[in-house]
Amino acid sequence: VILIDGVIYMLAALALTAMVPYTSINTVSAFPRAFGVNGVQWAEKICAIGEIVTLPLVVLTGIQSQTRLFFAMSKDKLVPKFFGKLTFSDSRTCCCVGEKKEDMIGNLSANVQFCGVVIVMLACFVPFQYIESLISAGALFLFS
């Protein structure tokens, strides 16, 4: 899977540098600007809409993975036990069969709420360029 992702990423970079010189690539919105410079307005709009739609999905995926990571780290005692606390709901009636079912899996309610509040606070008070730098540094640290 990583190999396929890497190949797709390299092909996208090749297509981008074929449309616009490397020194002229827009760092904020590269593909829409590249299509706009080349006069392909419909592709510019589709790429811009795609960026707007996928950014919240990427953030949501990051939040979900962060809560699971904290859960695993709490089991290894690397973070406080609070992050490993599971919340079980009461018995509920199944809508299809009408029988009572127990919640055997549990939810990371407190963990999700904590991560959500921290992320909202970061989004409200920290400028995006700093967050972008932190994400890049985190990715470099992760893969080194």
Short mmCIF file of N, CA and C in Angstrom, two decimals:
data_model
loop_
_atom_site.label_atom_id
_atom_site.label_comp_id
_atom_site.label_asym_id
_atom_site.label_seq_id
_atom_site.Cartn_x
_atom_site.Cartn_y
_atom_site.Cartn_z
N VAL A 1 0.83 -1.19 0.00
CA VAL A 1 0.00 0.00 0.00
C VAL A 1 0.87 1.26 0.00
N ILE A 2 1.93 1.26 0.78
CA ILE A 2 2.80 2.43 0.82
C ILE A 2 3.48 2.64 -0.53
N LEU A 3 3.85 1.55 -1.18
CA LEU A 3 4.47 1.65 -2.50
C LEU A 3 3.51 2.28 -3.51
N ILE A 4 2.25 1.85 -3.48
CA ILE A 4 1.24 2.40 -4.38
C ILE A 4 1.04 3.89 -4.10
N ASP A 5 0.94 4.25 -2.82
CA ASP A 5 0.80 5.66 -2.46
C ASP A 5 1.99 6.49 -2.93
N GLY A 6 3.18 5.93 -2.76
CA GLY A 6 4.38 6.64 -3.20
C GLY A 6 4.40 6.87 -4.70
N VAL A 7 4.00 5.86 -5.46
CA VAL A 7 3.96 6.00 -6.92
C VAL A 7 2.94 7.05 -7.33
N ILE A 8 1.76 7.02 -6.72
CA ILE A 8 0.72 8.01 -7.03
C ILE A 8 1.21 9.42 -6.69
N TYR A 9 1.86 9.55 -5.55
CA TYR A 9 2.39 10.85 -5.14
C TYR A 9 3.42 11.36 -6.14
N MET A 10 4.32 10.47 -6.60
CA MET A 10 5.34 10.88 -7.57
C MET A 10 4.71 11.25 -8.91
N LEU A 11 3.69 10.52 -9.33
CA LEU A 11 3.01 10.87 -10.58
C LEU A 11 2.30 12.22 -10.48
N ALA A 12 1.70 12.49 -9.32
CA ALA A 12 1.05 13.79 -9.12
C ALA A 12 2.08 14.92 -9.14
N ALA A 13 3.22 14.70 -8.50
CA ALA A 13 4.28 15.71 -8.50
C ALA A 13 4.82 15.92 -9.92
N LEU A 14 4.95 14.85 -10.67
CA LEU A 14 5.40 14.96 -12.06
C LEU A 14 4.41 15.76 -12.90
N ALA A 15 3.11 15.47 -12.72
CA ALA A 15 2.08 16.20 -13.47
C ALA A 15 2.08 17.68 -13.09
N LEU A 16 2.26 17.97 -11.80
CA LEU A 16 2.27 19.36 -11.35
C LEU A 16 3.46 20.12 -11.92
N THR A 17 4.63 19.51 -11.88
CA THR A 17 5.80 20.21 -12.42
C THR A 17 5.79 20.26 -13.94
N ALA A 18 4.98 19.43 -14.59
CA ALA A 18 4.82 19.53 -16.04
C ALA A 18 3.89 20.70 -16.40
N MET A 19 2.98 21.05 -15.48
CA MET A 19 2.05 22.15 -15.74
C MET A 19 2.65 23.51 -15.41
N VAL A 20 3.43 23.57 -14.33
CA VAL A 20 3.96 24.85 -13.83
C VAL A 20 5.44 24.64 -13.48
N PRO A 21 6.29 25.61 -13.77
CA PRO A 21 7.69 25.48 -13.34
C PRO A 21 7.79 25.32 -11.82
N TYR A 22 8.78 24.58 -11.40
CA TYR A 22 8.93 24.25 -9.98
C TYR A 22 8.95 25.50 -9.10
N THR A 23 9.62 26.55 -9.54
CA THR A 23 9.73 27.76 -8.74
C THR A 23 8.43 28.55 -8.67
N SER A 24 7.48 28.26 -9.55
CA SER A 24 6.21 28.99 -9.58
C SER A 24 5.05 28.24 -8.92
N ILE A 25 5.31 27.10 -8.33
CA ILE A 25 4.23 26.31 -7.71
C ILE A 25 3.72 27.05 -6.48
N ASN A 26 2.41 27.21 -6.42
CA ASN A 26 1.77 27.87 -5.29
C ASN A 26 1.77 26.91 -4.10
N THR A 27 2.26 27.37 -2.96
CA THR A 27 2.36 26.49 -1.79
C THR A 27 1.03 26.30 -1.09
N VAL A 28 0.07 27.17 -1.31
CA VAL A 28 -1.22 27.07 -0.63
C VAL A 28 -2.16 26.15 -1.39
N SER A 29 -2.27 26.34 -2.67
CA SER A 29 -3.23 25.58 -3.47
C SER A 29 -2.60 25.26 -4.82
N ALA A 30 -1.76 24.26 -4.83
CA ALA A 30 -0.90 24.01 -5.99
C ALA A 30 -1.67 23.57 -7.23
N PHE A 31 -2.46 22.52 -7.13
CA PHE A 31 -3.13 22.00 -8.33
C PHE A 31 -4.18 22.95 -8.89
N PRO A 32 -5.07 23.52 -8.07
CA PRO A 32 -6.02 24.46 -8.67
C PRO A 32 -5.34 25.63 -9.36
N ARG A 33 -4.29 26.18 -8.77
CA ARG A 33 -3.58 27.31 -9.39
C ARG A 33 -2.90 26.88 -10.68
N ALA A 34 -2.34 25.67 -10.68
CA ALA A 34 -1.67 25.18 -11.89
C ALA A 34 -2.66 25.01 -13.03
N PHE A 35 -3.84 24.47 -12.72
CA PHE A 35 -4.86 24.34 -13.76
C PHE A 35 -5.34 25.73 -14.21
N GLY A 36 -5.48 26.67 -13.28
CA GLY A 36 -5.90 28.02 -13.63
C GLY A 36 -4.91 28.73 -14.53
N VAL A 37 -3.63 28.57 -14.24
CA VAL A 37 -2.58 29.18 -15.06
C VAL A 37 -2.62 28.64 -16.48
N ASN A 38 -2.96 27.36 -16.61
CA ASN A 38 -3.01 26.73 -17.93
C ASN A 38 -4.36 26.88 -18.61
N GLY A 39 -5.29 27.61 -17.99
CA GLY A 39 -6.57 27.91 -18.62
C GLY A 39 -7.61 26.80 -18.55
N VAL A 40 -7.42 25.82 -17.69
CA VAL A 40 -8.39 24.73 -17.55
C VAL A 40 -9.24 25.05 -16.32
N GLN A 41 -10.25 25.90 -16.53
CA GLN A 41 -11.04 26.42 -15.42
C GLN A 41 -11.86 25.35 -14.71
N TRP A 42 -12.43 24.41 -15.47
CA TRP A 42 -13.26 23.38 -14.84
C TRP A 42 -12.43 22.49 -13.92
N ALA A 43 -11.20 22.17 -14.30
CA ALA A 43 -10.33 21.35 -13.46
C ALA A 43 -9.88 22.14 -12.23
N GLU A 44 -9.69 23.45 -12.41
CA GLU A 44 -9.32 24.30 -11.27
C GLU A 44 -10.42 24.28 -10.22
N LYS A 45 -11.67 24.40 -10.66
CA LYS A 45 -12.80 24.40 -9.73
C LYS A 45 -12.97 23.04 -9.05
N ILE A 46 -12.82 21.95 -9.80
CA ILE A 46 -12.96 20.62 -9.22
C ILE A 46 -11.87 20.37 -8.17
N CYS A 47 -10.64 20.77 -8.48
CA CYS A 47 -9.55 20.59 -7.50
C CYS A 47 -9.76 21.44 -6.25
N ALA A 48 -10.25 22.65 -6.43
CA ALA A 48 -10.50 23.52 -5.28
C ALA A 48 -11.61 22.94 -4.40
N ILE A 49 -12.67 22.46 -5.02
CA ILE A 49 -13.76 21.83 -4.26
C ILE A 49 -13.24 20.57 -3.56
N GLY A 50 -12.42 19.80 -4.25
CA GLY A 50 -11.83 18.61 -3.65
C GLY A 50 -10.99 18.93 -2.43
N GLU A 51 -10.23 20.00 -2.49
CA GLU A 51 -9.43 20.41 -1.33
C GLU A 51 -10.33 20.79 -0.16
N ILE A 52 -11.39 21.52 -0.44
CA ILE A 52 -12.30 21.96 0.62
C ILE A 52 -13.02 20.78 1.25
N VAL A 53 -13.40 19.80 0.45
CA VAL A 53 -14.14 18.64 0.96
C VAL A 53 -13.23 17.69 1.73
N THR A 54 -12.02 17.46 1.23
CA THR A 54 -11.17 16.46 1.86
C THR A 54 -10.44 16.94 3.11
N LEU A 55 -10.22 18.23 3.26
CA LEU A 55 -9.50 18.72 4.43
C LEU A 55 -10.20 18.36 5.74
N PRO A 56 -11.52 18.59 5.88
CA PRO A 56 -12.17 18.17 7.13
C PRO A 56 -12.12 16.66 7.34
N LEU A 57 -12.15 15.88 6.27
CA LEU A 57 -12.07 14.43 6.42
C LEU A 57 -10.70 13.99 6.92
N VAL A 58 -9.67 14.65 6.45
CA VAL A 58 -8.33 14.34 6.93
C VAL A 58 -8.19 14.70 8.40
N VAL A 59 -8.74 15.84 8.79
CA VAL A 59 -8.70 16.25 10.19
C VAL A 59 -9.47 15.26 11.06
N LEU A 60 -10.65 14.85 10.61
CA LEU A 60 -11.45 13.88 11.36
C LEU A 60 -10.70 12.56 11.51
N THR A 61 -10.05 12.10 10.46
CA THR A 61 -9.27 10.87 10.54
C THR A 61 -8.13 11.03 11.53
N GLY A 62 -7.49 12.19 11.53
CA GLY A 62 -6.42 12.45 12.48
C GLY A 62 -6.91 12.44 13.92
N ILE A 63 -8.08 13.01 14.17
CA ILE A 63 -8.64 13.00 15.52
C ILE A 63 -8.93 11.58 15.96
N GLN A 64 -9.54 10.79 15.08
CA GLN A 64 -9.87 9.41 15.44
C GLN A 64 -8.61 8.59 15.71
N SER A 65 -7.60 8.76 14.89
CA SER A 65 -6.37 8.00 15.12
C SER A 65 -5.67 8.46 16.40
N GLN A 66 -5.78 9.75 16.72
CA GLN A 66 -5.14 10.27 17.93
C GLN A 66 -5.76 9.65 19.18
N THR A 67 -7.08 9.50 19.20
CA THR A 67 -7.73 8.91 20.37
C THR A 67 -7.33 7.45 20.52
N ARG A 68 -7.23 6.72 19.44
CA ARG A 68 -6.80 5.31 19.50
C ARG A 68 -5.35 5.20 19.94
N LEU A 69 -4.52 6.13 19.47
CA LEU A 69 -3.11 6.14 19.86
C LEU A 69 -2.98 6.40 21.36
N PHE A 70 -3.72 7.38 21.87
CA PHE A 70 -3.71 7.65 23.31
C PHE A 70 -4.21 6.45 24.10
N PHE A 71 -5.22 5.76 23.59
CA PHE A 71 -5.75 4.57 24.26
C PHE A 71 -4.65 3.51 24.38
N ALA A 72 -3.96 3.24 23.29
CA ALA A 72 -2.89 2.24 23.31
C ALA A 72 -1.74 2.68 24.21
N MET A 73 -1.41 3.96 24.19
CA MET A 73 -0.32 4.47 25.03
C MET A 73 -0.68 4.40 26.51
N SER A 74 -1.97 4.57 26.84
CA SER A 74 -2.37 4.49 28.24
C SER A 74 -2.28 3.06 28.75
N LYS A 75 -2.51 2.08 27.88
CA LYS A 75 -2.36 0.68 28.27
C LYS A 75 -0.90 0.35 28.56
N ASP A 76 0.02 1.05 27.88
CA ASP A 76 1.45 0.87 28.12
C ASP A 76 1.98 1.80 29.21
N LYS A 77 1.08 2.56 29.83
CA LYS A 77 1.39 3.50 30.91
C LYS A 77 2.34 4.62 30.45
N LEU A 78 2.19 5.05 29.20
CA LEU A 78 2.97 6.18 28.69
C LEU A 78 2.24 7.50 28.86
N VAL A 79 0.92 7.45 28.98
CA VAL A 79 0.09 8.62 29.27
C VAL A 79 -0.86 8.23 30.41
N PRO A 80 -1.52 9.19 31.04
CA PRO A 80 -2.39 8.87 32.17
C PRO A 80 -3.51 7.88 31.82
N LYS A 81 -4.00 7.18 32.84
CA LYS A 81 -5.05 6.17 32.66
C LYS A 81 -6.34 6.75 32.10
N PHE A 82 -6.53 8.05 32.27
CA PHE A 82 -7.71 8.74 31.77
C PHE A 82 -7.95 8.43 30.29
N PHE A 83 -6.86 8.34 29.50
CA PHE A 83 -6.98 8.12 28.07
C PHE A 83 -7.38 6.69 27.71
N GLY A 84 -7.26 5.78 28.66
CA GLY A 84 -7.64 4.39 28.39
C GLY A 84 -8.98 4.01 28.97
N LYS A 85 -9.71 4.98 29.50
CA LYS A 85 -11.00 4.68 30.13
C LYS A 85 -12.07 4.47 29.06
N LEU A 86 -12.72 3.32 29.12
CA LEU A 86 -13.82 3.00 28.21
C LEU A 86 -15.15 3.29 28.89
N THR A 87 -16.09 3.80 28.13
CA THR A 87 -17.43 4.09 28.62
C THR A 87 -18.39 3.10 27.98
N PHE A 88 -19.16 2.40 28.82
CA PHE A 88 -20.13 1.43 28.31
C PHE A 88 -21.53 2.00 28.50
N SER A 89 -22.37 1.84 27.48
CA SER A 89 -23.74 2.33 27.58
C SER A 89 -24.61 1.25 28.22
N ASP A 90 -25.80 1.65 28.65
CA ASP A 90 -26.74 0.70 29.25
C ASP A 90 -27.29 -0.22 28.17
N SER A 91 -28.03 -1.23 28.62
CA SER A 91 -28.69 -2.12 27.66
C SER A 91 -29.65 -1.31 26.82
N ARG A 92 -29.69 -1.61 25.56
CA ARG A 92 -30.60 -0.90 24.67
C ARG A 92 -31.35 -1.91 23.82
N THR A 93 -32.51 -1.51 23.33
CA THR A 93 -33.31 -2.40 22.51
C THR A 93 -32.85 -2.29 21.07
N CYS A 94 -32.59 -3.43 20.46
CA CYS A 94 -32.18 -3.47 19.06
C CYS A 94 -33.38 -3.12 18.20
N CYS A 95 -33.21 -2.23 17.24
CA CYS A 95 -34.33 -1.74 16.44
C CYS A 95 -34.90 -2.81 15.52
N CYS A 96 -34.12 -3.77 15.11
CA CYS A 96 -34.60 -4.76 14.14
C CYS A 96 -35.30 -5.93 14.81
N VAL A 97 -34.73 -6.42 15.90
CA VAL A 97 -35.22 -7.65 16.50
C VAL A 97 -36.08 -7.38 17.73
N GLY A 98 -35.85 -6.30 18.44
CA GLY A 98 -36.60 -5.96 19.62
C GLY A 98 -36.02 -6.57 20.89
N GLU A 99 -34.83 -7.15 20.82
CA GLU A 99 -34.22 -7.75 22.00
C GLU A 99 -33.21 -6.80 22.61
N LYS A 100 -32.93 -6.98 23.88
CA LYS A 100 -31.95 -6.15 24.58
C LYS A 100 -30.55 -6.60 24.22
N LYS A 101 -29.66 -5.62 23.97
CA LYS A 101 -28.26 -5.93 23.66
C LYS A 101 -27.38 -5.12 24.59
N GLU A 102 -26.31 -5.75 25.03
CA GLU A 102 -25.32 -5.09 25.89
C GLU A 102 -24.24 -4.45 25.02
N ASP A 103 -23.73 -3.32 25.46
CA ASP A 103 -22.61 -2.68 24.78
C ASP A 103 -21.34 -3.35 25.30
N MET A 104 -20.81 -4.28 24.54
CA MET A 104 -19.65 -5.05 24.99
C MET A 104 -18.32 -4.42 24.55
N ILE A 105 -18.36 -3.50 23.60
CA ILE A 105 -17.13 -2.95 23.06
C ILE A 105 -16.65 -1.76 23.88
N GLY A 106 -17.52 -0.84 24.17
CA GLY A 106 -17.13 0.35 24.91
C GLY A 106 -16.70 1.48 23.98
N ASN A 107 -16.74 2.68 24.49
CA ASN A 107 -16.38 3.87 23.71
C ASN A 107 -15.33 4.67 24.46
N LEU A 108 -14.54 5.39 23.72
CA LEU A 108 -13.52 6.26 24.30
C LEU A 108 -14.07 7.68 24.46
N SER A 109 -15.20 7.82 25.12
CA SER A 109 -15.91 9.10 25.18
C SER A 109 -15.05 10.21 25.76
N ALA A 110 -14.46 9.99 26.92
CA ALA A 110 -13.68 11.04 27.57
C ALA A 110 -12.44 11.38 26.73
N ASN A 111 -11.83 10.38 26.16
CA ASN A 111 -10.65 10.58 25.32
C ASN A 111 -11.00 11.41 24.09
N VAL A 112 -12.11 11.07 23.43
CA VAL A 112 -12.54 11.81 22.24
C VAL A 112 -12.87 13.25 22.60
N GLN A 113 -13.55 13.45 23.72
CA GLN A 113 -13.90 14.81 24.13
C GLN A 113 -12.65 15.63 24.44
N PHE A 114 -11.68 15.04 25.13
CA PHE A 114 -10.44 15.75 25.44
C PHE A 114 -9.71 16.14 24.16
N CYS A 115 -9.52 15.17 23.26
CA CYS A 115 -8.81 15.46 22.00
C CYS A 115 -9.56 16.49 21.17
N GLY A 116 -10.89 16.42 21.16
CA GLY A 116 -11.69 17.38 20.42
C GLY A 116 -11.53 18.79 20.95
N VAL A 117 -11.54 18.94 22.28
CA VAL A 117 -11.38 20.27 22.89
C VAL A 117 -9.98 20.83 22.59
N VAL A 118 -8.97 19.99 22.70
CA VAL A 118 -7.60 20.45 22.43
C VAL A 118 -7.46 20.88 20.97
N ILE A 119 -8.02 20.11 20.06
CA ILE A 119 -7.91 20.44 18.64
C ILE A 119 -8.70 21.71 18.31
N VAL A 120 -9.86 21.88 18.90
CA VAL A 120 -10.64 23.10 18.69
C VAL A 120 -9.87 24.32 19.23
N MET A 121 -9.26 24.18 20.39
CA MET A 121 -8.48 25.29 20.96
C MET A 121 -7.29 25.63 20.06
N LEU A 122 -6.62 24.60 19.53
CA LEU A 122 -5.51 24.86 18.61
C LEU A 122 -6.00 25.57 17.36
N ALA A 123 -7.13 25.10 16.82
CA ALA A 123 -7.67 25.71 15.60
C ALA A 123 -8.09 27.15 15.82
N CYS A 124 -8.58 27.46 17.02
CA CYS A 124 -9.06 28.83 17.29
C CYS A 124 -7.93 29.81 17.57
N PHE A 125 -6.87 29.38 18.23
CA PHE A 125 -5.90 30.33 18.75
C PHE A 125 -4.51 30.25 18.13
N VAL A 126 -4.22 29.23 17.35
CA VAL A 126 -2.88 29.10 16.77
C VAL A 126 -2.99 29.34 15.26
N PRO A 127 -2.22 30.27 14.71
CA PRO A 127 -2.27 30.52 13.26
C PRO A 127 -1.92 29.26 12.46
N PHE A 128 -2.53 29.14 11.28
CA PHE A 128 -2.40 27.93 10.48
C PHE A 128 -0.96 27.66 10.08
N GLN A 129 -0.15 28.68 9.79
CA GLN A 129 1.21 28.44 9.36
C GLN A 129 2.03 27.74 10.44
N TYR A 130 1.73 28.02 11.73
CA TYR A 130 2.43 27.33 12.82
C TYR A 130 1.97 25.88 12.91
N ILE A 131 0.67 25.67 12.74
CA ILE A 131 0.14 24.30 12.78
C ILE A 131 0.72 23.49 11.63
N GLU A 132 0.81 24.11 10.46
CA GLU A 132 1.38 23.43 9.30
C GLU A 132 2.83 23.04 9.57
N SER A 133 3.59 23.93 10.19
CA SER A 133 4.98 23.62 10.52
C SER A 133 5.07 22.49 11.55
N LEU A 134 4.18 22.50 12.54
CA LEU A 134 4.16 21.43 13.53
C LEU A 134 3.82 20.08 12.90
N ILE A 135 2.88 20.08 11.98
CA ILE A 135 2.50 18.84 11.30
C ILE A 135 3.68 18.32 10.48
N SER A 136 4.36 19.21 9.76
CA SER A 136 5.51 18.79 8.96
C SER A 136 6.63 18.25 9.85
N ALA A 137 6.88 18.93 10.97
CA ALA A 137 7.92 18.46 11.89
C ALA A 137 7.53 17.11 12.49
N GLY A 138 6.25 16.96 12.82
CA GLY A 138 5.78 15.68 13.35
C GLY A 138 5.93 14.55 12.35
N ALA A 139 5.64 14.82 11.09
CA ALA A 139 5.80 13.80 10.04
C ALA A 139 7.26 13.44 9.86
N LEU A 140 8.14 14.44 9.87
CA LEU A 140 9.57 14.17 9.76
C LEU A 140 10.06 13.33 10.94
N PHE A 141 9.61 13.68 12.14
CA PHE A 141 10.00 12.94 13.34
C PHE A 141 9.47 11.51 13.29
N LEU A 142 8.25 11.34 12.79
CA LEU A 142 7.63 10.03 12.72
C LEU A 142 8.38 9.09 11.79
N PHE A 143 8.81 9.60 10.65
CA PHE A 143 9.45 8.74 9.65
C PHE A 143 10.96 8.72 9.73
N SER A 144 11.54 9.35 10.76
CA SER A 144 13.01 9.32 10.87
C SER A 144 13.45 8.25 11.83
#
